[in-house]
C-alpha atoms as an extended CHARMM CRD file, in Angstrom:
* protein
*
       275  EXT
         1         1  ILE       CA             11.6660000000     -108.3150000000       56.6180000000  PROA      1               0.0000000000
         2         2  ILE       CA             13.1540000000     -105.8900000000       54.0870000000  PROA      2               0.0000000000
         3         3  THR       CA             14.0660000000     -106.8510000000       50.5310000000  PROA      3               0.0000000000
         4         4  SER       CA             16.5390000000     -105.1350000000       48.1890000000  PROA      4               0.0000000000
         5         5  PRO       CA             16.0360000000     -104.1350000000       45.4310000000  PROA      5               0.0000000000
         6         6  PRO       CA             14.5860000000     -101.5390000000       45.5410000000  PROA      6               0.0000000000
         7         7  PHE       CA             17.7880000000     -100.4910000000       47.3100000000  PROA      7               0.0000000000
         8         8  PHE       CA             16.9210000000      -96.9140000000       48.2920000000  PROA      8               0.0000000000
         9         9  MET       CA             13.4640000000      -97.8080000000       49.5900000000  PROA      9               0.0000000000
        10        10  ALA       CA             14.9660000000     -100.7430000000       51.4860000000  PROA      10              0.0000000000
        11        11  CYS       CA             17.5320000000      -98.4260000000       53.0860000000  PROA      11              0.0000000000
        12        12  CYS       CA             14.7620000000      -96.0410000000       54.1660000000  PROA      12              0.0000000000
        13        13  CYS       CA             12.8740000000      -98.9590000000       55.7280000000  PROA      13              0.0000000000
        14        14  ALA       CA             16.0300000000     -100.0610000000       57.5670000000  PROA      14              0.0000000000
        15        15  PHE       CA             16.5530000000      -96.5030000000       58.8470000000  PROA      15              0.0000000000
        16        16  PHE       CA             13.0410000000      -96.2050000000       60.2640000000  PROA      16              0.0000000000
        17        17  ALA       CA             13.2390000000      -99.7140000000       61.7260000000  PROA      17              0.0000000000
        18        18  LYS       CA             16.4780000000      -98.7180000000       63.4540000000  PROA      18              0.0000000000
        19        19  ILE       CA             15.1890000000      -95.4840000000       64.9780000000  PROA      19              0.0000000000
        20        20  SER       CA             11.9730000000      -97.2850000000       66.0390000000  PROA      20              0.0000000000
        21        21  GLY       CA             13.9100000000     -100.0570000000       67.7560000000  PROA      21              0.0000000000
        22        22  VAL       CA             12.4280000000     -102.7340000000       65.4850000000  PROA      22              0.0000000000
        23        23  ALA       CA             14.6840000000     -105.6760000000       64.5980000000  PROA      23              0.0000000000
        24        24  TYR       CA             14.8040000000     -106.4470000000       60.8870000000  PROA      24              0.0000000000
        25        25  VAL       CA             15.9850000000     -109.1700000000       58.5160000000  PROA      25              0.0000000000
        26        26  PHE       CA             17.5010000000     -107.8370000000       55.2940000000  PROA      26              0.0000000000
        27        27  ASP       CA             17.0580000000     -109.9060000000       52.1260000000  PROA      27              0.0000000000
        28        28  VAL       CA             19.5590000000     -109.2470000000       49.2850000000  PROA      28              0.0000000000
        29        29  ARG       CA             18.2920000000     -110.1750000000       45.8110000000  PROA      29              0.0000000000
        30        30  ASP       CA             20.7580000000     -108.0520000000       43.8160000000  PROA      30              0.0000000000
        31        31  ARG       CA             23.9350000000     -106.5080000000       45.1610000000  PROA      31              0.0000000000
        32        32  TYR       CA             23.6100000000     -102.7260000000       45.2020000000  PROA      32              0.0000000000
        33        33  PRO       CA             25.4790000000     -100.4080000000       44.6850000000  PROA      33              0.0000000000
        34        34  CYS       CA             27.7240000000     -102.8300000000       42.7260000000  PROA      34              0.0000000000
        35        35  VAL       CA             24.9440000000     -103.3430000000       40.1770000000  PROA      35              0.0000000000
        36        36  LEU       CA             24.8230000000      -99.5950000000       39.5240000000  PROA      36              0.0000000000
        37        37  GLU       CA             28.4860000000      -99.6480000000       38.5170000000  PROA      37              0.0000000000
        38        38  ASP       CA             27.8780000000     -102.6340000000       36.2030000000  PROA      38              0.0000000000
        39        39  LEU       CA             25.0840000000     -100.6890000000       34.5240000000  PROA      39              0.0000000000
        40        40  GLY       CA             27.3170000000      -97.6300000000       34.0710000000  PROA      40              0.0000000000
        41        41  VAL       CA             25.2990000000      -95.4330000000       36.4260000000  PROA      41              0.0000000000
        42        42  LEU       CA             28.1810000000      -94.6280000000       38.7860000000  PROA      42              0.0000000000
        43        43  LYS       CA             31.7350000000      -95.5370000000       39.7990000000  PROA      43              0.0000000000
        44        44  LEU       CA             32.2350000000      -97.2310000000       43.1560000000  PROA      44              0.0000000000
        45        45  LYS       CA             35.4320000000      -95.2010000000       43.6780000000  PROA      45              0.0000000000
        46        46  SER       CA             33.5380000000      -91.9200000000       43.2930000000  PROA      46              0.0000000000
        47        47  PHE       CA             32.2220000000      -89.9630000000       46.2790000000  PROA      47              0.0000000000
        48        48  LEU       CA             28.6660000000      -91.1250000000       45.5640000000  PROA      48              0.0000000000
        49        49  GLY       CA             29.8000000000      -94.7210000000       45.1110000000  PROA      49              0.0000000000
        50        50  LYS       CA             31.6890000000      -94.7440000000       48.4140000000  PROA      50              0.0000000000
        51        51  THR       CA             28.7220000000      -93.1240000000       50.1530000000  PROA      51              0.0000000000
        52        52  LEU       CA             26.3640000000      -95.8170000000       48.8970000000  PROA      52              0.0000000000
        53        53  GLN       CA             28.8190000000      -98.5530000000       49.8600000000  PROA      53              0.0000000000
        54        54  GLY       CA             28.8990000000      -97.0930000000       53.3710000000  PROA      54              0.0000000000
        55        55  LEU       CA             25.0910000000      -97.1160000000       53.4280000000  PROA      55              0.0000000000
        56        56  GLU       CA             25.0540000000     -100.7390000000       52.2620000000  PROA      56              0.0000000000
        57        57  ALA       CA             27.4620000000     -101.7530000000       55.0450000000  PROA      57              0.0000000000
        58        58  TRP       CA             25.4020000000      -99.8220000000       57.6390000000  PROA      58              0.0000000000
        59        59  VAL       CA             22.2020000000     -101.6220000000       56.5900000000  PROA      59              0.0000000000
        60        60  TYR       CA             23.8170000000     -105.0710000000       56.7620000000  PROA      60              0.0000000000
        61        61  ARG       CA             25.4570000000     -104.4580000000       60.1310000000  PROA      61              0.0000000000
        62        62  GLY       CA             22.2180000000     -103.1520000000       61.6010000000  PROA      62              0.0000000000
        63        63  ALA       CA             20.2400000000     -106.2520000000       60.5960000000  PROA      63              0.0000000000
        64        64  LYS       CA             19.5930000000     -109.1800000000       62.9020000000  PROA      64              0.0000000000
        65        65  HSD       CA             20.2110000000     -111.5030000000       59.9550000000  PROA      65              0.0000000000
        66        66  VAL       CA             20.9610000000     -110.9690000000       56.2610000000  PROA      66              0.0000000000
        67        67  THR       CA             19.7560000000     -113.4930000000       53.6840000000  PROA      67              0.0000000000
        68        68  THR       CA             20.6240000000     -113.8110000000       50.0150000000  PROA      68              0.0000000000
        69        69  VAL       CA             19.4880000000     -115.9770000000       47.1330000000  PROA      69              0.0000000000
        70        70  THR       CA             22.5710000000     -117.4810000000       45.4490000000  PROA      70              0.0000000000
        71        71  ASN       CA             25.8210000000     -119.1410000000       46.5000000000  PROA      71              0.0000000000
        72        72  GLY       CA             27.8030000000     -116.5460000000       44.5560000000  PROA      72              0.0000000000
        73        73  LEU       CA             26.2610000000     -113.6300000000       46.4410000000  PROA      73              0.0000000000
        74        74  LEU       CA             26.6200000000     -115.4730000000       49.7390000000  PROA      74              0.0000000000
        75        75  GLY       CA             30.3530000000     -116.0000000000       49.2530000000  PROA      75              0.0000000000
        76        76  GLU       CA             30.8730000000     -112.4250000000       48.0930000000  PROA      76              0.0000000000
        77        77  LEU       CA             29.0110000000     -110.9160000000       51.0430000000  PROA      77              0.0000000000
        78        78  ARG       CA             30.6570000000     -113.1400000000       53.6490000000  PROA      78              0.0000000000
        79        79  SER       CA             34.0580000000     -112.2270000000       52.2610000000  PROA      79              0.0000000000
        80        80  GLU       CA             33.4260000000     -108.4660000000       52.3360000000  PROA      80              0.0000000000
        81        81  PHE       CA             31.5140000000     -108.3580000000       55.6390000000  PROA      81              0.0000000000
        82        82  PRO       CA             32.9190000000     -111.1320000000       57.8780000000  PROA      82              0.0000000000
        83        83  ASP       CA             31.3160000000     -109.5730000000       60.9620000000  PROA      83              0.0000000000
        84        84  VAL       CA             27.7550000000     -109.9660000000       59.5960000000  PROA      84              0.0000000000
        85        85  LYS       CA             25.6290000000     -113.1350000000       59.7250000000  PROA      85              0.0000000000
        86        86  PHE       CA             24.6510000000     -114.0820000000       56.1580000000  PROA      86              0.0000000000
        87        87  TYR       CA             22.4320000000     -117.0240000000       55.1990000000  PROA      87              0.0000000000
        88        88  LEU       CA             21.4580000000     -118.6370000000       51.9050000000  PROA      88              0.0000000000
        89        89  LEU       CA             17.6970000000     -118.6120000000       51.3010000000  PROA      89              0.0000000000
        90        90  ARG       CA             16.8830000000     -119.4590000000       47.6950000000  PROA      90              0.0000000000
        91        91  ASN       CA             13.6880000000     -118.3620000000       45.9510000000  PROA      91              0.0000000000
        92        92  GLY       CA             12.0090000000     -121.5930000000       44.8740000000  PROA      92              0.0000000000
        93        93  PHE       CA              8.5930000000     -121.9150000000       43.2350000000  PROA      93              0.0000000000
        94        94  ASP       CA              5.2400000000     -121.6540000000       44.9760000000  PROA      94              0.0000000000
        95        95  GLU       CA              3.9350000000     -125.2300000000       45.3820000000  PROA      95              0.0000000000
        96        96  GLU       CA              0.3540000000     -124.0580000000       45.7550000000  PROA      96              0.0000000000
        97        97  ALA       CA              0.3640000000     -122.2420000000       42.4050000000  PROA      97              0.0000000000
        98        98  PHE       CA              2.6110000000     -124.8300000000       40.6960000000  PROA      98              0.0000000000
        99        99  SER       CA              0.8630000000     -127.9970000000       41.8010000000  PROA      99              0.0000000000
       100       100  ASP       CA              1.8230000000     -131.4810000000       40.6060000000  PROA      100             0.0000000000
       101       101  GLU       CA             -1.3770000000     -131.6070000000       38.5270000000  PROA      101             0.0000000000
       102       102  LEU       CA              0.0580000000     -128.9900000000       36.1610000000  PROA      102             0.0000000000
       103       103  LEU       CA              2.5360000000     -131.5450000000       34.8520000000  PROA      103             0.0000000000
       104       104  ASP       CA             -0.3480000000     -133.4060000000       33.1760000000  PROA      104             0.0000000000
       105       105  ASN       CA             -1.7030000000     -130.3440000000       31.3500000000  PROA      105             0.0000000000
       106       106  LYS       CA             -1.9960000000     -130.6430000000       27.5870000000  PROA      106             0.0000000000
       107       107  LYS       CA              0.7300000000     -128.8230000000       25.6740000000  PROA      107             0.0000000000
       108       108  ALA       CA             -0.0980000000     -126.1040000000       23.1620000000  PROA      108             0.0000000000
       109       109  ASP       CA             -0.6530000000     -127.3290000000       19.6110000000  PROA      109             0.0000000000
       110       110  CYS       CA              2.3670000000     -125.3950000000       18.3300000000  PROA      110             0.0000000000
       111       111  PHE       CA              5.8050000000     -125.6080000000       19.9200000000  PROA      111             0.0000000000
       112       112  THR       CA              5.9630000000     -122.6900000000       22.3760000000  PROA      112             0.0000000000
       113       113  VAL       CA              8.9730000000     -120.9730000000       23.9330000000  PROA      113             0.0000000000
       114       114  VAL       CA              7.9870000000     -118.8130000000       26.9060000000  PROA      114             0.0000000000
       115       115  TYR       CA              9.4310000000     -115.9340000000       28.9230000000  PROA      115             0.0000000000
       116       116  HSD       CA              7.6840000000     -114.2110000000       31.8150000000  PROA      116             0.0000000000
       117       117  GLY       CA              8.3170000000     -111.1830000000       34.0080000000  PROA      117             0.0000000000
       118       118  ARG       CA              9.9770000000     -107.8560000000       33.3050000000  PROA      118             0.0000000000
       119       119  LEU       CA             12.5980000000     -107.5570000000       30.5860000000  PROA      119             0.0000000000
       120       120  GLY       CA             14.7040000000     -104.8730000000       32.2250000000  PROA      120             0.0000000000
       121       121  ARG       CA             18.3330000000     -103.7800000000       32.0490000000  PROA      121             0.0000000000
       122       122  PHE       CA             19.6500000000     -107.0790000000       33.4020000000  PROA      122             0.0000000000
       123       123  TYR       CA             18.3610000000     -108.9900000000       30.3780000000  PROA      123             0.0000000000
       124       124  ASP       CA             19.7590000000     -109.2290000000       26.8590000000  PROA      124             0.0000000000
       125       125  ILE       CA             16.7650000000     -107.8290000000       24.9810000000  PROA      125             0.0000000000
       126       126  ASP       CA             18.5890000000     -107.4900000000       21.6460000000  PROA      126             0.0000000000
       127       127  SER       CA             19.4370000000     -111.1850000000       21.6980000000  PROA      127             0.0000000000
       128       128  TYR       CA             15.7850000000     -112.0390000000       22.4040000000  PROA      128             0.0000000000
       129       129  LEU       CA             14.6890000000     -109.9690000000       19.4160000000  PROA      129             0.0000000000
       130       130  LYS       CA             17.2770000000     -111.5360000000       17.0880000000  PROA      130             0.0000000000
       131       131  ILE       CA             16.4090000000     -115.0630000000       18.2340000000  PROA      131             0.0000000000
       132       132  ILE       CA             12.6880000000     -114.5110000000       17.6690000000  PROA      132             0.0000000000
       133       133  GLU       CA             13.3110000000     -113.1310000000       14.1790000000  PROA      133             0.0000000000
       134       134  LEU       CA             15.7660000000     -115.8990000000       13.2460000000  PROA      134             0.0000000000
       135       135  VAL       CA             13.3950000000     -118.6440000000       14.3660000000  PROA      135             0.0000000000
       136       136  ALA       CA             10.5560000000     -116.9890000000       12.4600000000  PROA      136             0.0000000000
       137       137  LYS       CA             12.6080000000     -117.3210000000        9.2540000000  PROA      137             0.0000000000
       138       138  LEU       CA             13.9830000000     -120.8210000000        9.8600000000  PROA      138             0.0000000000
       139       139  GLU       CA             11.0400000000     -122.5400000000       11.5760000000  PROA      139             0.0000000000
       140       140  PRO       CA              7.9160000000     -120.3360000000       11.5300000000  PROA      140             0.0000000000
       141       141  SER       CA              5.8080000000     -122.9890000000       13.2750000000  PROA      141             0.0000000000
       142       142  ILE       CA              7.5780000000     -122.2250000000       16.5810000000  PROA      142             0.0000000000
       143       143  ARG       CA              5.8140000000     -119.6110000000       18.7110000000  PROA      143             0.0000000000
       144       144  PHE       CA              7.3070000000     -117.2650000000       21.3040000000  PROA      144             0.0000000000
       145       145  LEU       CA              5.0730000000     -116.2700000000       24.2060000000  PROA      145             0.0000000000
       146       146  MET       CA              6.1400000000     -113.2610000000       26.3070000000  PROA      146             0.0000000000
       147       147  VAL       CA              4.1210000000     -112.6730000000       29.4890000000  PROA      147             0.0000000000
       148       148  GLY       CA              4.7570000000     -109.5420000000       31.5170000000  PROA      148             0.0000000000
       149       149  ASP       CA              5.9710000000     -105.9510000000       31.2970000000  PROA      149             0.0000000000
       150       150  PHE       CA              8.2210000000     -105.2130000000       28.3020000000  PROA      150             0.0000000000
       151       151  PRO       CA             10.0730000000     -102.2070000000       26.8280000000  PROA      151             0.0000000000
       152       152  ALA       CA              8.8640000000     -100.5300000000       23.6430000000  PROA      152             0.0000000000
       153       153  LYS       CA             11.5400000000     -102.2790000000       21.5860000000  PROA      153             0.0000000000
       154       154  MET       CA              9.8540000000     -105.6210000000       22.2830000000  PROA      154             0.0000000000
       155       155  LEU       CA              6.3130000000     -104.2940000000       21.8620000000  PROA      155             0.0000000000
       156       156  LEU       CA              7.1740000000     -102.8120000000       18.4610000000  PROA      156             0.0000000000
       157       157  LEU       CA              8.5300000000     -106.0900000000       17.0780000000  PROA      157             0.0000000000
       158       158  LYS       CA              6.0500000000     -107.1960000000       14.4270000000  PROA      158             0.0000000000
       159       159  SER       CA              6.9260000000     -110.8580000000       14.1700000000  PROA      159             0.0000000000
       160       160  PRO       CA              4.2270000000     -113.3770000000       13.2080000000  PROA      160             0.0000000000
       161       161  ASN       CA              5.5830000000     -115.9430000000       15.7010000000  PROA      161             0.0000000000
       162       162  LEU       CA              5.4220000000     -113.6260000000       18.7450000000  PROA      162             0.0000000000
       163       163  GLU       CA              2.5420000000     -113.2860000000       21.2020000000  PROA      163             0.0000000000
       164       164  ILE       CA              2.7260000000     -110.8030000000       24.0980000000  PROA      164             0.0000000000
       165       165  LEU       CA              0.3990000000     -111.0710000000       27.0970000000  PROA      165             0.0000000000
       166       166  PRO       CA              0.1030000000     -108.7450000000       30.1200000000  PROA      166             0.0000000000
       167       167  ILE       CA              1.1650000000     -109.6370000000       33.6590000000  PROA      167             0.0000000000
       168       168  MET       CA             -0.9810000000     -112.4350000000       35.1150000000  PROA      168             0.0000000000
       169       169  LYS       CA             -1.8370000000     -113.6440000000       38.5870000000  PROA      169             0.0000000000
       170       170  LEU       CA              0.5160000000     -116.4320000000       39.6010000000  PROA      170             0.0000000000
       171       171  GLU       CA             -2.2570000000     -119.0520000000       39.5190000000  PROA      171             0.0000000000
       172       172  ASP       CA             -3.0980000000     -118.1490000000       35.9090000000  PROA      172             0.0000000000
       173       173  LEU       CA              0.5480000000     -117.8570000000       34.9340000000  PROA      173             0.0000000000
       174       174  SER       CA              1.3860000000     -121.3210000000       36.2330000000  PROA      174             0.0000000000
       175       175  LYS       CA             -1.3360000000     -122.8610000000       34.0760000000  PROA      175             0.0000000000
       176       176  LYS       CA             -0.1530000000     -120.9380000000       31.0190000000  PROA      176             0.0000000000
       177       177  LEU       CA              3.4880000000     -121.9620000000       31.5670000000  PROA      177             0.0000000000
       178       178  SER       CA              2.5470000000     -125.6160000000       31.8930000000  PROA      178             0.0000000000
       179       179  THR       CA              1.1250000000     -125.6210000000       28.3390000000  PROA      179             0.0000000000
       180       180  CYS       CA              4.4330000000     -124.4090000000       26.8850000000  PROA      180             0.0000000000
       181       181  HSD       CA              7.3660000000     -126.5600000000       25.8050000000  PROA      181             0.0000000000
       182       182  LEU       CA             10.4520000000     -124.5390000000       26.6830000000  PROA      182             0.0000000000
       183       183  GLY       CA             11.3830000000     -121.6390000000       28.9740000000  PROA      183             0.0000000000
       184       184  ILE       CA             14.0360000000     -119.0630000000       28.0910000000  PROA      184             0.0000000000
       185       185  CYS       CA             16.1170000000     -116.8210000000       30.3650000000  PROA      185             0.0000000000
       186       186  LEU       CA             19.0470000000     -114.9200000000       28.8360000000  PROA      186             0.0000000000
       187       187  LEU       CA             20.9310000000     -112.4670000000       31.0500000000  PROA      187             0.0000000000
       188       188  ARG       CA             23.3050000000     -109.6900000000       30.0510000000  PROA      188             0.0000000000
       189       189  GLU       CA             27.0130000000     -110.3490000000       30.3470000000  PROA      189             0.0000000000
       190       190  LEU       CA             27.5930000000     -108.2440000000       33.4660000000  PROA      190             0.0000000000
       191       191  PRO       CA             29.7310000000     -109.1390000000       36.5120000000  PROA      191             0.0000000000
       192       192  ALA       CA             26.6850000000     -108.9560000000       38.8080000000  PROA      192             0.0000000000
       193       193  MET       CA             24.7370000000     -111.3470000000       36.6050000000  PROA      193             0.0000000000
       194       194  LYS       CA             27.2350000000     -114.1640000000       37.1920000000  PROA      194             0.0000000000
       195       195  ASN       CA             25.7290000000     -114.5250000000       40.6710000000  PROA      195             0.0000000000
       196       196  ALA       CA             22.1300000000     -114.0910000000       39.5050000000  PROA      196             0.0000000000
       197       197  PHE       CA             19.3920000000     -116.7160000000       39.6040000000  PROA      197             0.0000000000
       198       198  PRO       CA             16.1000000000     -115.1630000000       38.4300000000  PROA      198             0.0000000000
       199       199  ALA       CA             12.9550000000     -116.3550000000       40.1790000000  PROA      199             0.0000000000
       200       200  LYS       CA             11.3770000000     -117.0740000000       36.7770000000  PROA      200             0.0000000000
       201       201  SER       CA             13.7680000000     -119.9930000000       36.3760000000  PROA      201             0.0000000000
       202       202  TYR       CA             12.2310000000     -121.6310000000       39.4600000000  PROA      202             0.0000000000
       203       203  ASP       CA              8.7750000000     -121.0390000000       37.9890000000  PROA      203             0.0000000000
       204       204  PHE       CA              9.8570000000     -122.8650000000       34.8310000000  PROA      204             0.0000000000
       205       205  ILE       CA             10.9970000000     -125.7760000000       36.9920000000  PROA      205             0.0000000000
       206       206  GLY       CA              7.6810000000     -125.7070000000       38.8510000000  PROA      206             0.0000000000
       207       207  ALA       CA              5.8670000000     -125.9670000000       35.5130000000  PROA      207             0.0000000000
       208       208  GLY       CA              8.1330000000     -128.8420000000       34.4340000000  PROA      208             0.0000000000
       209       209  LEU       CA              9.7820000000     -126.8840000000       31.6140000000  PROA      209             0.0000000000
       210       210  PRO       CA             13.2690000000     -127.3950000000       30.1810000000  PROA      210             0.0000000000
       211       211  GLN       CA             15.1170000000     -124.0900000000       29.8300000000  PROA      211             0.0000000000
       212       212  ILE       CA             17.4130000000     -122.2170000000       27.4880000000  PROA      212             0.0000000000
       213       213  VAL       CA             19.7620000000     -120.1540000000       29.6840000000  PROA      213             0.0000000000
       214       214  GLY       CA             22.9640000000     -118.1180000000       29.4560000000  PROA      214             0.0000000000
       215       215  PRO       CA             25.5610000000     -116.7150000000       29.7000000000  PROA      215             0.0000000000
       216       216  ALA       CA             28.1100000000     -118.3660000000       32.0550000000  PROA      216             0.0000000000
       217       217  GLY       CA             27.3110000000     -117.9360000000       35.7260000000  PROA      217             0.0000000000
       218       218  GLU       CA             25.3640000000     -119.5520000000       38.5500000000  PROA      218             0.0000000000
       219       219  LEU       CA             22.1850000000     -120.0300000000       36.4940000000  PROA      219             0.0000000000
       220       220  TYR       CA             24.2250000000     -121.6050000000       33.6650000000  PROA      220             0.0000000000
       221       221  ASP       CA             25.9390000000     -123.9940000000       36.1000000000  PROA      221             0.0000000000
       222       222  PHE       CA             22.6930000000     -124.9490000000       37.7950000000  PROA      222             0.0000000000
       223       223  ILE       CA             20.8270000000     -125.8900000000       34.6020000000  PROA      223             0.0000000000
       224       224  ALA       CA             23.8910000000     -127.5940000000       33.1040000000  PROA      224             0.0000000000
       225       225  ASN       CA             24.5050000000     -129.7120000000       36.2180000000  PROA      225             0.0000000000
       226       226  MET       CA             20.8450000000     -130.7110000000       36.4640000000  PROA      226             0.0000000000
       227       227  GLY       CA             20.6370000000     -131.4680000000       32.7460000000  PROA      227             0.0000000000
       228       228  GLY       CA             17.4550000000     -129.4060000000       32.7470000000  PROA      228             0.0000000000
       229       229  GLY       CA             17.9460000000     -127.5610000000       29.4720000000  PROA      229             0.0000000000
       230       230  ILE       CA             20.4840000000     -126.0800000000       27.0990000000  PROA      230             0.0000000000
       231       231  SER       CA             23.0810000000     -123.7350000000       28.6450000000  PROA      231             0.0000000000
       232       232  PHE       CA             25.1630000000     -121.2450000000       26.6620000000  PROA      232             0.0000000000
       233       233  LYS       CA             28.3960000000     -119.8330000000       28.1130000000  PROA      233             0.0000000000
       234       234  LYS       CA             28.1260000000     -117.0140000000       25.6010000000  PROA      234             0.0000000000
       235       235  ILE       CA             24.8800000000     -115.8930000000       24.0040000000  PROA      235             0.0000000000
       236       236  ILE       CA             25.1010000000     -116.0600000000       20.2210000000  PROA      236             0.0000000000
       237       237  PRO       CA             21.5770000000     -115.6010000000       18.8180000000  PROA      237             0.0000000000
       238       238  GLU       CA             22.1870000000     -117.9330000000       15.8510000000  PROA      238             0.0000000000
       239       239  ASP       CA             23.2940000000     -120.7460000000       18.1740000000  PROA      239             0.0000000000
       240       240  VAL       CA             20.3380000000     -120.2670000000       20.4950000000  PROA      240             0.0000000000
       241       241  ALA       CA             17.8800000000     -120.1830000000       17.5770000000  PROA      241             0.0000000000
       242       242  HSD       CA             19.2540000000     -123.4220000000       16.1430000000  PROA      242             0.0000000000
       243       243  ALA       CA             19.1490000000     -125.1010000000       19.5790000000  PROA      243             0.0000000000
       244       244  ILE       CA             15.4530000000     -124.2300000000       19.9170000000  PROA      244             0.0000000000
       245       245  ILE       CA             14.7040000000     -125.5830000000       16.4470000000  PROA      245             0.0000000000
       246       246  ASP       CA             16.6920000000     -128.7670000000       17.1400000000  PROA      246             0.0000000000
       247       247  LEU       CA             14.7110000000     -129.4210000000       20.3220000000  PROA      247             0.0000000000
       248       248  LYS       CA             11.4620000000     -128.9280000000       18.4550000000  PROA      248             0.0000000000
       249       249  LYS       CA             12.5610000000     -131.4720000000       15.8430000000  PROA      249             0.0000000000
       250       250  ASP       CA             13.7810000000     -133.9740000000       18.4340000000  PROA      250             0.0000000000
       251       251  PRO       CA             10.8870000000     -134.6970000000       20.8240000000  PROA      251             0.0000000000
       252       252  GLN       CA             12.7970000000     -137.5970000000       22.3790000000  PROA      252             0.0000000000
       253       253  GLN       CA             15.6380000000     -135.3280000000       23.5110000000  PROA      253             0.0000000000
       254       254  LEU       CA             13.1490000000     -132.7590000000       24.7710000000  PROA      254             0.0000000000
       255       255  ALA       CA             11.3120000000     -135.4840000000       26.7330000000  PROA      255             0.0000000000
       256       256  GLU       CA             14.5790000000     -136.6930000000       28.2810000000  PROA      256             0.0000000000
       257       257  ILE       CA             15.4550000000     -133.1660000000       29.4170000000  PROA      257             0.0000000000
       258       258  ARG       CA             11.9500000000     -132.6320000000       30.7790000000  PROA      258             0.0000000000
       259       259  ASN       CA             12.1760000000     -135.8810000000       32.7480000000  PROA      259             0.0000000000
       260       260  LYS       CA             15.3500000000     -134.5860000000       34.4280000000  PROA      260             0.0000000000
       261       261  VAL       CA             13.5440000000     -131.3660000000       35.3620000000  PROA      261             0.0000000000
       262       262  ILE       CA             10.6190000000     -133.2840000000       36.8150000000  PROA      262             0.0000000000
       263       263  SER       CA             12.8470000000     -135.7340000000       38.7300000000  PROA      263             0.0000000000
       264       264  ASN       CA             14.5850000000     -132.7690000000       40.4390000000  PROA      264             0.0000000000
       265       265  ARG       CA             11.5380000000     -130.5270000000       40.6810000000  PROA      265             0.0000000000
       266       266  ASN       CA             10.4680000000     -131.2680000000       44.2510000000  PROA      266             0.0000000000
       267       267  ASN       CA             13.8140000000     -130.0390000000       45.5920000000  PROA      267             0.0000000000
       268       268  PHE       CA             13.0590000000     -126.4680000000       44.5180000000  PROA      268             0.0000000000
       269       269  GLY       CA              9.6360000000     -125.7000000000       45.9410000000  PROA      269             0.0000000000
       270       270  ARG       CA              9.6770000000     -122.8900000000       48.5080000000  PROA      270             0.0000000000
       271       271  ARG       CA              8.7050000000     -125.1230000000       51.3940000000  PROA      271             0.0000000000
       272       272  MET       CA             11.4980000000     -127.5440000000       50.5870000000  PROA      272             0.0000000000
       273       273  VAL       CA             14.0460000000     -124.7310000000       50.1040000000  PROA      273             0.0000000000
       274       274  THR       CA             13.2740000000     -123.2580000000       53.5300000000  PROA      274             0.0000000000
       275       275  LYS       CA             13.5770000000     -126.5270000000       55.4960000000  PROA      275             0.0000000000
């Protein structure tokens, strides 16, 4: 089973599997090389872009099966490669780490908005920074907890309402998430991100957390349809900051949203997703 990204390593694995006569399943989490064009690294019409597209097609066609994680990616891949067998296999949360008992954990004394994982080029880091600073001015009692690996821009932010913790084991992370009040996942406005559904969003569901998400795309639609948080078609830091403050001041609304998350939660564990 080979997962992409990392695209180039995955291609090397597919190559050696092929010459060794080993059947492989290829799992597509992000669509490369299309993502590289979105990030401004290359043009798909260039020689390099066409070469990488040929490599992508070769890897898919050599696989016994190809899986992907969102409906958007599934439709895109089936349309471009009708001769390849593609299947939807969503991420889901780990039921062993995110057990039902976590839902009864005591919440932190101060209202806590949490993010976990890397904050790489697919995420709108400037909006995160502005939101944290705005909330610090308007409602300093709200705390932001960032757990994971972050760029220097985030680490250098000296805001009294921000706490940064290193990467944790999943069992420890699940307990920490369950004590928070609200998850946040803001993507960059890139074509590839419209089909994205970060695994951290499933972890928030596993911990029973409402979410702030955006911009428009599959993640936006999912949370909006479930009623499991506040979805923004366009990320405007002032609007997001005020939404967080409003939820803090309206515990009844927050409880209603959380109840919708919990009522849908069991549908998104990994064992349920793979049935």
